[in-house]
Amino acid sequence: MVAAAAGLAVGELAAAAVRPESSPVTSIGAVVIDATPAALKEWAIRQFGTADKLVLTLGILAVLGALAVGAGVLALRHLPAGMAVAGGFGLLGAAAALGRPEAGWRDALPSLAAGLAAAGVLWLLVTAVRRPRPAGAPPGAAWAMDRRGFGRLVAATVAVSAGAALAGRRLGAYGSAGATASRARFRLPRATVPAPPVPAGAGLRVPGLSPFLTPNQDFYRVDTALVVPRVDADTWRLRIHGEGVTKPLTLDLRELLARPLVEHDITLCCVSNEVGGPYAGNARWLGVRLADLLREAGVRPPSAGGPADQLVARSVDGMTIGTPVETVMDGRDALLAVGMNGEPLPFAHGFPVRMVVPGLYGYVSACKWLRELRLTTFAAYDAYWVRRSWAAQGPVKTQSRIDTPRSFAALVPGRVAVAGVAWAQHRGIERVQVRVDGGPWQEARLGDSDGVDTWRQWVWPWEATAGSHTLEVRATDGTGAVQTGERVGTLPDGATGWHAVTVRVAPGP
């Protein structure tokens, strides 16, 4: 265990000199994420929410710990074999690092250093407890360092390992200091086309109801990055190329911001969001219209004879997301966003530039840490999530959610405000209805609309009576289509069904 900890600490220190994503645990974790079946990923998101990456990291450490114990027991019987197992962990991590889409040969170095360090420390500790028998000692006598001396050796090893790990963290933070400083210096330009103020009646001010605009720190985050990329805005570049591009573009951030900037309120939601789930949020985004950039590059949508029907966005960590070209060029405010709720994008949400496309689930539109846009066809290329059983195209389905009261809430008889949000991006919400215990649908009062691309808040006053009751909600979108009550899971293109909560109303006095 001590040898394994020393190896991981050395790997952390070496990763600070390469890049944080190349650390052994992160490299192996990325491979585990890629190899995990979609259904198991969905289960992890349901069970652990945004803590799924922490749970994965702890699980990897637990497995490594168990294997380390096995290597230690083996080393006591056959030291070379135990050292080979310890070094093999390093080779495994190096192979995982080299298998990443954006990897270079240097990414293997932290894992190789970790393996060598673990094997070396294992040799040191095992030989300390198996010293050769001194000349003249009785035959068969066991000779080893006494417990106190071995304890001091272990303590020193642990101290040096902790120091190496701490130094790695500090150096890693120093290595990303340029990105942090570039964000601190960045000032959002004024919007060429500012968004109108949020209507005064959009927020209903019901206790327990989600705020109309989701604060950045509360905005959901679902991605595969174990380490959040920290991109330096001063060195960032975007390349636009591919089929039907007559004028390939390579832009830095200054050149991108020289284009007209549009401000628009857009609700995003994740395809992994179950009925009534938390993975939806609403923000005011600032960015450049994606359609304008594509036209500048000579791109035509398929309806105008363009050869490409898919726009593949690639992030700095190798994630690929495929978006229909027709959708991003149909007049909606699909943006390359640089601002979120009046401030530069947080690192966790894609600084310096990300994609935002109203009406599509994030897995087919919301590429963070963007660095490349390539025009191709759906027939020629499957993006990351499509290769993992998700549908190639993912328009958002109409959803509604009860925020208050919560499931299993204990209430008292009388008037209760039942409230929540509903969304159908790029179609809008026209109606929300609530019913109790399967009875007739009742009309909820809607908050004012802030456009078809945002959710709407709603509230319904319920005269609660004693007993256990089930509340259900459904929405009607701007086309007149009523949200289906058929319960379907998230795979392959988003969940459907009516959200329901069960509450208990205590008997009156």
mmCIF file of C-alpha atoms in Angstrom, residues 62 134 343 390 466 501:
data_model
loop_
_atom_site.group_PDB
_atom_site.id
_atom_site.type_symbol
_atom_site.label_atom_id
_atom_site.label_comp_id
_atom_site.label_asym_id
_atom_site.label_seq_id
_atom_site.Cartn_x
_atom_site.Cartn_y
_atom_site.Cartn_z
ATOM 1 C CA ALA A 62 -9.780 1.110 -3.984
ATOM 2 C CA PRO A 134 25.021 -11.884 8.817
ATOM 3 C CA GLU A 343 -19.475 36.804 -16.704
ATOM 4 C CA TRP A 390 -27.116 7.136 -28.193
ATOM 5 C CA ALA A 466 -55.786 14.839 4.746
ATOM 6 C CA VAL A 501 -44.649 13.284 -6.469
#
